[in-house]
Amino acid sequence: MIRVGIVGGTGYTGVELLRLLAAHPEVEVAVITSRAEKGVRVDELYPSLRGHYGIEFTTPDAQQLAECDVVFFATPHGVAQAMMAELLAFDTRVIDLSADFRIKDIELWEQWYNQPHGCPELVAEAVYGLPEVNREAIKSARLVACAGCYPTSVQLGLIPLLEQGLVDPSRLIANAASGVSGAGRGASVANLFAETSDSFKAYAAPGHRHLPEIKQGLTEAAGEPVGLTFVPHLLPMTRGIHATLYSELTVENVDLQGLFEERYRDEPFVDVLPAGSHPQTRSVKGTNTCSIAVHQPQGGNTAVVLSAIDNLCKGASGQAVQCLNIMFGFDEKTGLNNIAVAP
Amino acid sequence: MIRVGIVGGTGYTGVELLRLLAAHPEVEVAVITSRAEKGVRVDELYPSLRGHYGIEFTTPDAQQLAECDVVFFATPHGVAQAMMAELLAFDTRVIDLSADFRIKDIELWEQWYNQPHGCPELVAEAVYGLPEVNREAIKSARLVACAGCYPTSVQLGLIPLLEQGLVDPSRLIANAASGVSGAGRGASVANLFAETSDSFKAYAAPGHRHLPEIKQGLTEAAGEPVGLTFVPHLLPMTRGIHATLYSELTVENVDLQGLFEERYRDEPFVDVLPAGSHPQTRSVKGTNTCSIAVHQPQGGNTAVVLSAIDNLCKGASGQAVQCLNIMFGFDEKTGLNNIAVAP
Amino acid sequence: MIRVGIVGGTGYTGVELLRLLAAHPEVEVAVITSRAEKGVRVDELYPSLRGHYGIEFTTPDAQQLAECDVVFFATPHGVAQAMMAELLAFDTRVIDLSADFRIKDIELWEQWYNQPHGCPELVAEAVYGLPEVNREAIKSARLVACAGCYPTSVQLGLIPLLEQGLVDPSRLIANAASGVSGAGRGASVANLFAETSDSFKAYAAPGHRHLPEIKQGLTEAAGEPVGLTFVPHLLPMTRGIHATLYSELTVENVDLQGLFEERYRDEPFVDVLPAGSHPQTRSVKGTNTCSIAVHQPQGGNTAVVLSAIDNLCKGASGQAVQCLNIMFGFDEKTGLNNIAVAP
Amino acid sequence: MIRVGIVGGTGYTGVELLRLLAAHPEVEVAVITSRAEKGVRVDELYPSLRGHYGIEFTTPDAQQLAECDVVFFATPHGVAQAMMAELLAFDTRVIDLSADFRIKDIELWEQWYNQPHGCPELVAEAVYGLPEVNREAIKSARLVACAGCYPTSVQLGLIPLLEQGLVDPSRLIANAASGVSGAGRGASVANLFAETSDSFKAYAAPGHRHLPEIKQGLTEAAGEPVGLTFVPHLLPMTRGIHATLYSELTVENVDLQGLFEERYRDEPFVDVLPAGSHPQTRSVKGTNTCSIAVHQPQGGNTAVVLSAIDNLCKGASGQAVQCLNIMFGFDEKTGLNNIAVAP
């Protein structure tokens, strides 16, 4: 039984961690912090947790967090940076769900996040938390920087093609769409029901913060710099990311279906659908699965990969629990066995 | 490990049974029938089940079903009646999710369902499957007639008041609303997304088939015939039933909150919220919980009870699994521990 | 051509006024105010208005507003009170969409709105803006206090019964449900898409601010004080209010259908549906129509009235334009002819 | 006043025609046909039309339709082909909303629609009904084959680039998403609310019937055959199409914003948004507007065009009315002035 701390437990990735960890037989949530909700029981804020948690939110305190075996940061960017050095000075291991330690090029991070990096000395050590790429490094990591939601859906869809050098890496297109929960739980007019329901639009077409993270991962898979156009869209639903990925095949007669099945044969959370399928977000809602299908329309030279995840689960908290399982030697599926509610 | 059969597995209560039973450590789904989908793997029809089931739909066959320890009927009304006598002739026990054996007055059933009853001789033996009322009888039942969705939400909200004789039983009002999944998985124009989304309406105001079932249960609780007006409504969402129940208090200074907490103190699946609360359907989505709150607006003599369930879970398949647990001596919560996905 | 001013044009009732007035051949929107959006073009904030308006938001200024023939207040409560005396000192007429002047009992207003009334001296003069009840008084009113959204749906459904003394006025129940836009356009966690979608709940069961307004109107119709239980609910959709109204018939053999058809025969915006119907909110979305049906379930002594409106149109801005048409002698339907988009 | 007939009035494009034509001062709907609903009043089937239409559905009859000045076909493919020759033998003009006469290559049509063409002799004469491309030809056409929904959104977004030869025509990508109403009003499990709500997926990735229509239009604009990958997606909402269009710029320093503004300067129904904008489907819902924005992410050589329409309006019935206005010399905006309901 390991002791877990959660910093920033009131947001959507925080409550999702609580939901998943309640079903995890090897962990106990010992600390959960929130300045704003200090003293409030977690099941008062989240009635869905009634009967599963009796603890209250507390003010974040490094000393107290250090008594945990592992601490999750479910915070906006900037927060983990500020506490990280102090926390790692203890024996505690950290799984950061924010973007603070994902990008290796510190200048690039500062440019896209528009602020100085608060802990550049730990960036190199941080292990990028995408188990399908980095499983070995995660095992022994002190600090895991969990992959983001869009980056997970796009990378899992494109790396089989890039690793094998089958597509032109300079002409990648990632057309992705996310549910509104991706925008977080902050009070805002833009994310009101009355503003987002029953409508669809692209956003951040000039450039989204996940772009450098995705390019970093794809570049590593390709072994050379990639050219990527990434356009995110906002869906009138709460959870789910779907990526439609276009790339140009440079070799003929490739067995795309076989390639994907082979690449992910042993992955517990990547499900390559039968040929001709179309993954849907509802089938993976609340689960840690990435559902993938690959097409070659009209037998032409465009590969179309379709990839669906739950942005709060495989795109955030589920992936974080998967990393925890890897770090602590548990079966990788522990606590992550649930089935999507359908319909 | 008991062997389970499911008749009519392609509908929404069928797939919900599969979802719940996959997490049940004491059962194995041995047979699942569907004439239309014979030979199709269940995870082909329901991608959310991929990785959890390898079985295929088969044509219903009493002999084969009789090899199961228990058979669920997840069928439209009329189907269970036709097979019941043959099936009970074997040792198999049956949990019927349909309306076939819920109503004790056979003429009343025939009047509301507009057809002759196909198995009147077993109606008296059938045990009404609402554990909060009938737990003892369910334990030894051969045939359990699971309570319907609206009936569950209404009865759990009103019986504490009626059992104690605190309200006028002749003036009960049940204003209820259901998600569209309550209409089932049949092809129909009326239940298309384009017809039901972004709108709200009452339906069946002149009389809904669940009315006699609800009155039967309330009459039993009150110890005298009740007068009930029941108006169902259609919500633009998939799952969930919410009942708003109005009754007239006949005694003064009643501690309504205490009454409900006391009545349901030992019930694992009825959650009486703190005073002043309003249950919401999303907090119980995918779970077997009935979430209840009670109000006395402006201290007047109207008691307002609010009750929320998942129509496919506590209103159907979850309740059926709860009955199974009771019938076979398992812990009543086995397989029913999951937490609602929120947000 | 009359000149119109709108105070508080950035909220949902403000943009709805702009949509309706763009189709009104007799008016010109001369001034629209918003402190927060001063200098911003209205079609920048509301892209749906592109091509229809070129004006910008300005800071509210009584002098400038007084140059209008009529000024709408589309503001939260408290704002109209503060400017009313100054504005009426000019010749300008006012249509207030807020709750500031709806309740005749000033103490009652202060109790429910929890603040001192800012302009008690004009309350008596204000005409309650529900044309189906008050058409004559509206014609010559200087200050119209438009009926609220819930109050419109409930009053139009119950007054035919109360005016004729057909039901027990002490036992009225109004079970109503509103789309999320009723909560306005303020930034809030509670009204985020991720918080309200795919769920349903009651709220304010202990007492909602529209209760005294509704009781005032029903008391007037009944000629005696009424007893009313009013429970509002929140729907996972943007627009629409549906009220399900229960009352106890005190006379036998009433032709309810005929009563309603007769009461509203000449009303351009009340549509009594054929017997046996169920109004739906989508059929009146974006229109000024109140769609009504009346039922007497199982021929018992409970009358069930179903009433549907668009909360932002007949429940707010459409009703305000209807009042404007009455005040200025235009055909009452001017600018209010559009048909709901269906599906 | 011209007389209008509608064949196939019960589907979604049929009711949309009725909504639009009710606001058209120059037309009278004289005939509306439906075999299934013969004798039913249109406002019984569509309550939103109450008060606007008194006519009933009749069985289709060429003689009776020929008395109309113009006949709309709002039918599935195959129906217009069967009646066209007989109808055009009279003086009646026809606007066909189906796919029957859109594709000039008859073999190609037969291949994608998997049936012999029923009226090949009129294909050459049919004028493709996309006014922004074909206005002059539409004026005098006897038979207009209205552009489809996806084809309208994709062509309006790409033709400015192709006409000017600014992009590589062999590498076009159209990623599009449609509301569920695009699937029509037929009873089907796949389009139930419970199947499509709260989820997102691609469909028809191997090839969609609109592909040859789109390629035909783009080829004409480019003056050479184009290579196009087209992947449609299904949105959990009723109305709206959004296309995200990727192409590779072959010249440097292009003023994309100026190009689009210039191309559509005089078009009443194409709204080029300010630089940096993202069109949303809700802003054009119920209107005939195509809202467009163009981006060049990170100043690279990929042009990203975003295009939003209402699939039933500019994508079908609104475009048909626009064609009618052109054919009969009315102001092109007649009957098409309404503003989207927002929020």
mmCIF file of C-alpha atoms in Angstrom, chain D residues 21-186:
data_model
loop_
_atom_site.group_PDB
_atom_site.id
_atom_site.type_symbol
_atom_site.label_atom_id
_atom_site.label_comp_id
_atom_site.label_asym_id
_atom_site.label_seq_id
_atom_site.Cartn_x
_atom_site.Cartn_y
_atom_site.Cartn_z
ATOM 1 C CA LEU D 21 -40.654 29.605 -47.967
ATOM 2 C CA ALA D 22 -43.102 30.702 -45.271
ATOM 3 C CA ALA D 23 -40.997 33.860 -45.007
ATOM 4 C CA HIS D 24 -40.716 34.328 -48.767
ATOM 5 C CA PRO D 25 -43.124 37.014 -49.981
ATOM 6 C CA GLU D 26 -43.051 35.947 -53.631
ATOM 7 C CA VAL D 27 -43.975 32.293 -53.412
ATOM 8 C CA GLU D 28 -46.867 30.109 -52.412
ATOM 9 C CA VAL D 29 -46.397 26.441 -51.601
ATOM 10 C CA ALA D 30 -49.167 24.895 -53.670
ATOM 11 C CA VAL D 31 -48.312 21.209 -53.488
ATOM 12 C CA ILE D 32 -46.323 19.083 -51.093
ATOM 13 C CA THR D 33 -46.119 15.352 -51.556
ATOM 14 C CA SER D 34 -45.528 12.359 -49.384
ATOM 15 C CA ARG D 35 -46.861 8.893 -50.047
ATOM 16 C CA ALA D 36 -46.515 7.880 -46.407
ATOM 17 C CA GLU D 37 -48.194 10.950 -44.906
ATOM 18 C CA LYS D 38 -50.886 11.502 -47.530
ATOM 19 C CA GLY D 39 -53.761 13.502 -46.040
ATOM 20 C CA VAL D 40 -51.816 14.648 -42.993
ATOM 21 C CA ARG D 41 -51.501 18.394 -42.428
ATOM 22 C CA VAL D 42 -47.895 19.549 -42.566
ATOM 23 C CA ASP D 43 -48.243 21.361 -39.245
ATOM 24 C CA GLU D 44 -49.375 18.146 -37.627
ATOM 25 C CA LEU D 45 -46.140 16.441 -38.594
ATOM 26 C CA TYR D 46 -44.109 19.563 -37.829
ATOM 27 C CA PRO D 47 -45.614 21.522 -34.916
ATOM 28 C CA SER D 48 -43.109 24.309 -35.511
ATOM 29 C CA LEU D 49 -45.127 25.178 -38.637
ATOM 30 C CA ARG D 50 -48.455 25.659 -36.788
ATOM 31 C CA GLY D 51 -50.017 28.902 -37.831
ATOM 32 C CA HIS D 52 -47.981 29.074 -41.032
ATOM 33 C CA TYR D 53 -49.346 26.276 -43.217
ATOM 34 C CA GLY D 54 -52.734 24.704 -43.632
ATOM 35 C CA ILE D 55 -51.941 22.364 -46.540
ATOM 36 C CA GLU D 56 -51.773 18.591 -46.467
ATOM 37 C CA PHE D 57 -49.391 16.084 -47.970
ATOM 38 C CA THR D 58 -50.603 14.522 -51.208
ATOM 39 C CA THR D 59 -49.483 11.591 -53.344
ATOM 40 C CA PRO D 60 -46.960 12.767 -55.945
ATOM 41 C CA ASP D 61 -48.602 13.366 -59.311
ATOM 42 C CA ALA D 62 -46.718 14.813 -62.284
ATOM 43 C CA GLN D 63 -49.779 16.488 -63.759
ATOM 44 C CA GLN D 64 -50.511 18.326 -60.529
ATOM 45 C CA LEU D 65 -46.866 19.228 -59.971
ATOM 46 C CA ALA D 66 -46.654 20.556 -63.517
ATOM 47 C CA GLU D 67 -49.102 23.291 -62.559
ATOM 48 C CA CYS D 68 -46.379 24.725 -60.335
ATOM 49 C CA ASP D 69 -43.858 27.221 -61.654
ATOM 50 C CA VAL D 70 -41.092 25.342 -59.910
ATOM 51 C CA VAL D 71 -40.796 21.990 -58.186
ATOM 52 C CA PHE D 72 -38.252 21.124 -55.503
ATOM 53 C CA PHE D 73 -37.157 17.531 -55.057
ATOM 54 C CA ALA D 74 -36.308 16.948 -51.405
ATOM 55 C CA THR D 75 -35.966 13.232 -51.892
ATOM 56 C CA PRO D 76 -33.368 10.476 -51.546
ATOM 57 C CA HIS D 77 -31.321 9.830 -54.668
ATOM 58 C CA GLY D 78 -33.120 7.975 -57.403
ATOM 59 C CA VAL D 79 -36.519 9.629 -57.006
ATOM 60 C CA ALA D 80 -35.922 12.768 -59.049
ATOM 61 C CA GLN D 81 -34.412 10.722 -61.886
ATOM 62 C CA ALA D 82 -37.585 8.728 -62.197
ATOM 63 C CA MET D 83 -39.904 11.744 -62.554
ATOM 64 C CA MET D 84 -37.660 14.293 -64.237
ATOM 65 C CA ALA D 85 -38.299 13.691 -67.912
ATOM 66 C CA GLU D 86 -42.068 13.690 -67.454
ATOM 67 C CA LEU D 87 -41.979 16.868 -65.397
ATOM 68 C CA LEU D 88 -39.698 18.841 -67.673
ATOM 69 C CA ALA D 89 -41.933 18.018 -70.586
ATOM 70 C CA PHE D 90 -44.216 20.643 -69.081
ATOM 71 C CA ASP D 91 -43.073 24.224 -68.526
ATOM 72 C CA THR D 92 -42.200 23.562 -64.909
ATOM 73 C CA ARG D 93 -38.660 24.249 -63.746
ATOM 74 C CA VAL D 94 -37.016 21.968 -61.242
ATOM 75 C CA ILE D 95 -34.610 22.421 -58.346
ATOM 76 C CA ASP D 96 -33.313 19.036 -57.281
ATOM 77 C CA LEU D 97 -31.792 18.866 -53.793
ATOM 78 C CA SER D 98 -30.739 15.259 -54.246
ATOM 79 C CA ALA D 99 -27.555 13.915 -55.826
ATOM 80 C CA ASP D 100 -29.287 12.675 -58.991
ATOM 81 C CA PHE D 101 -28.003 15.230 -61.476
ATOM 82 C CA ARG D 102 -24.905 16.639 -59.811
ATOM 83 C CA ILE D 103 -22.240 14.459 -61.374
ATOM 84 C CA LYS D 104 -21.571 14.893 -65.060
ATOM 85 C CA ASP D 105 -19.789 11.566 -65.483
ATOM 86 C CA ILE D 106 -22.683 9.136 -65.512
ATOM 87 C CA GLU D 107 -20.529 6.063 -65.028
ATOM 88 C CA LEU D 108 -18.955 7.654 -62.009
ATOM 89 C CA TRP D 109 -22.398 8.371 -60.584
ATOM 90 C CA GLU D 110 -23.490 4.796 -61.145
ATOM 91 C CA GLN D 111 -20.352 3.480 -59.502
ATOM 92 C CA TRP D 112 -20.718 5.556 -56.314
ATOM 93 C CA TYR D 113 -24.488 5.250 -56.047
ATOM 94 C CA ASN D 114 -24.440 1.615 -57.042
ATOM 95 C CA GLN D 115 -27.422 1.687 -59.392
ATOM 96 C CA PRO D 116 -28.084 2.550 -63.039
ATOM 97 C CA HIS D 117 -28.830 6.223 -63.675
ATOM 98 C CA GLY D 118 -32.529 6.655 -64.364
ATOM 99 C CA CYS D 119 -32.343 9.690 -66.626
ATOM 100 C CA PRO D 120 -28.919 10.037 -68.227
ATOM 101 C CA GLU D 121 -30.223 12.177 -71.081
ATOM 102 C CA LEU D 122 -30.811 15.182 -68.805
ATOM 103 C CA VAL D 123 -27.521 15.099 -66.910
ATOM 104 C CA ALA D 124 -25.693 17.310 -69.380
ATOM 105 C CA GLU D 125 -28.382 19.965 -69.257
ATOM 106 C CA ALA D 126 -28.564 20.098 -65.467
ATOM 107 C CA VAL D 127 -26.895 23.159 -63.953
ATOM 108 C CA TYR D 128 -24.885 22.582 -60.797
ATOM 109 C CA GLY D 129 -26.549 24.713 -58.134
ATOM 110 C CA LEU D 130 -23.698 26.509 -56.439
ATOM 111 C CA PRO D 131 -24.447 30.195 -57.078
ATOM 112 C CA GLU D 132 -20.985 31.408 -56.134
ATOM 113 C CA VAL D 133 -19.669 29.508 -59.142
ATOM 114 C CA ASN D 134 -22.607 29.132 -61.485
ATOM 115 C CA ARG D 135 -24.878 32.143 -61.025
ATOM 116 C CA GLU D 136 -25.315 32.973 -64.691
ATOM 117 C CA ALA D 137 -26.163 29.443 -65.736
ATOM 118 C CA ILE D 138 -28.639 29.084 -62.900
ATOM 119 C CA LYS D 139 -30.626 32.103 -64.114
ATOM 120 C CA SER D 140 -31.924 30.347 -67.169
ATOM 121 C CA ALA D 141 -31.722 26.740 -66.043
ATOM 122 C CA ARG D 142 -34.663 24.403 -66.392
ATOM 123 C CA LEU D 143 -33.076 21.900 -64.052
ATOM 124 C CA VAL D 144 -30.807 22.912 -61.198
ATOM 125 C CA ALA D 145 -28.911 20.170 -59.343
ATOM 126 C CA CYS D 146 -28.248 21.821 -55.991
ATOM 127 C CA ALA D 147 -24.775 21.330 -54.548
ATOM 128 C CA GLY D 148 -24.581 18.920 -51.619
ATOM 129 C CA CYS D 149 -23.812 19.882 -48.043
ATOM 130 C CA TYR D 150 -20.199 18.723 -47.690
ATOM 131 C CA PRO D 151 -19.469 19.773 -51.288
ATOM 132 C CA THR D 152 -20.679 23.320 -50.601
ATOM 133 C CA SER D 153 -18.553 23.761 -47.496
ATOM 134 C CA VAL D 154 -15.444 22.295 -49.129
ATOM 135 C CA GLN D 155 -15.719 24.005 -52.507
ATOM 136 C CA LEU D 156 -16.375 27.474 -51.112
ATOM 137 C CA GLY D 157 -13.288 27.057 -48.954
ATOM 138 C CA LEU D 158 -10.913 25.806 -51.631
ATOM 139 C CA ILE D 159 -11.906 27.420 -54.912
ATOM 140 C CA PRO D 160 -10.327 30.832 -54.219
ATOM 141 C CA LEU D 161 -6.968 29.084 -53.821
ATOM 142 C CA LEU D 162 -7.434 26.765 -56.798
ATOM 143 C CA GLU D 163 -8.780 29.386 -59.187
ATOM 144 C CA GLN D 164 -5.656 31.452 -58.610
ATOM 145 C CA GLY D 165 -3.318 28.474 -58.835
ATOM 146 C CA LEU D 166 -1.793 29.165 -55.430
ATOM 147 C CA VAL D 167 -1.770 25.648 -54.054
ATOM 148 C CA ASP D 168 -0.697 22.184 -55.157
ATOM 149 C CA PRO D 169 -3.931 20.686 -56.492
ATOM 150 C CA SER D 170 -2.675 17.151 -56.041
ATOM 151 C CA ARG D 171 -2.453 17.371 -52.250
ATOM 152 C CA LEU D 172 -5.779 18.628 -50.947
ATOM 153 C CA ILE D 173 -7.200 17.470 -47.650
ATOM 154 C CA ALA D 174 -10.772 18.088 -46.552
ATOM 155 C CA ASN D 175 -11.480 17.142 -42.969
ATOM 156 C CA ALA D 176 -15.182 17.762 -42.406
ATOM 157 C CA ALA D 177 -17.744 17.170 -39.681
ATOM 158 C CA SER D 178 -21.522 17.158 -39.850
ATOM 159 C CA GLY D 179 -24.433 17.209 -37.468
ATOM 160 C CA VAL D 180 -26.658 14.132 -37.334
ATOM 161 C CA SER D 181 -29.466 15.679 -39.382
ATOM 162 C CA GLY D 182 -27.268 15.083 -42.400
ATOM 163 C CA ALA D 183 -28.234 11.431 -42.146
ATOM 164 C CA GLY D 184 -31.872 12.281 -42.759
ATOM 165 C CA ARG D 185 -35.106 11.388 -41.030
ATOM 166 C CA GLY D 186 -35.201 7.666 -41.629
#
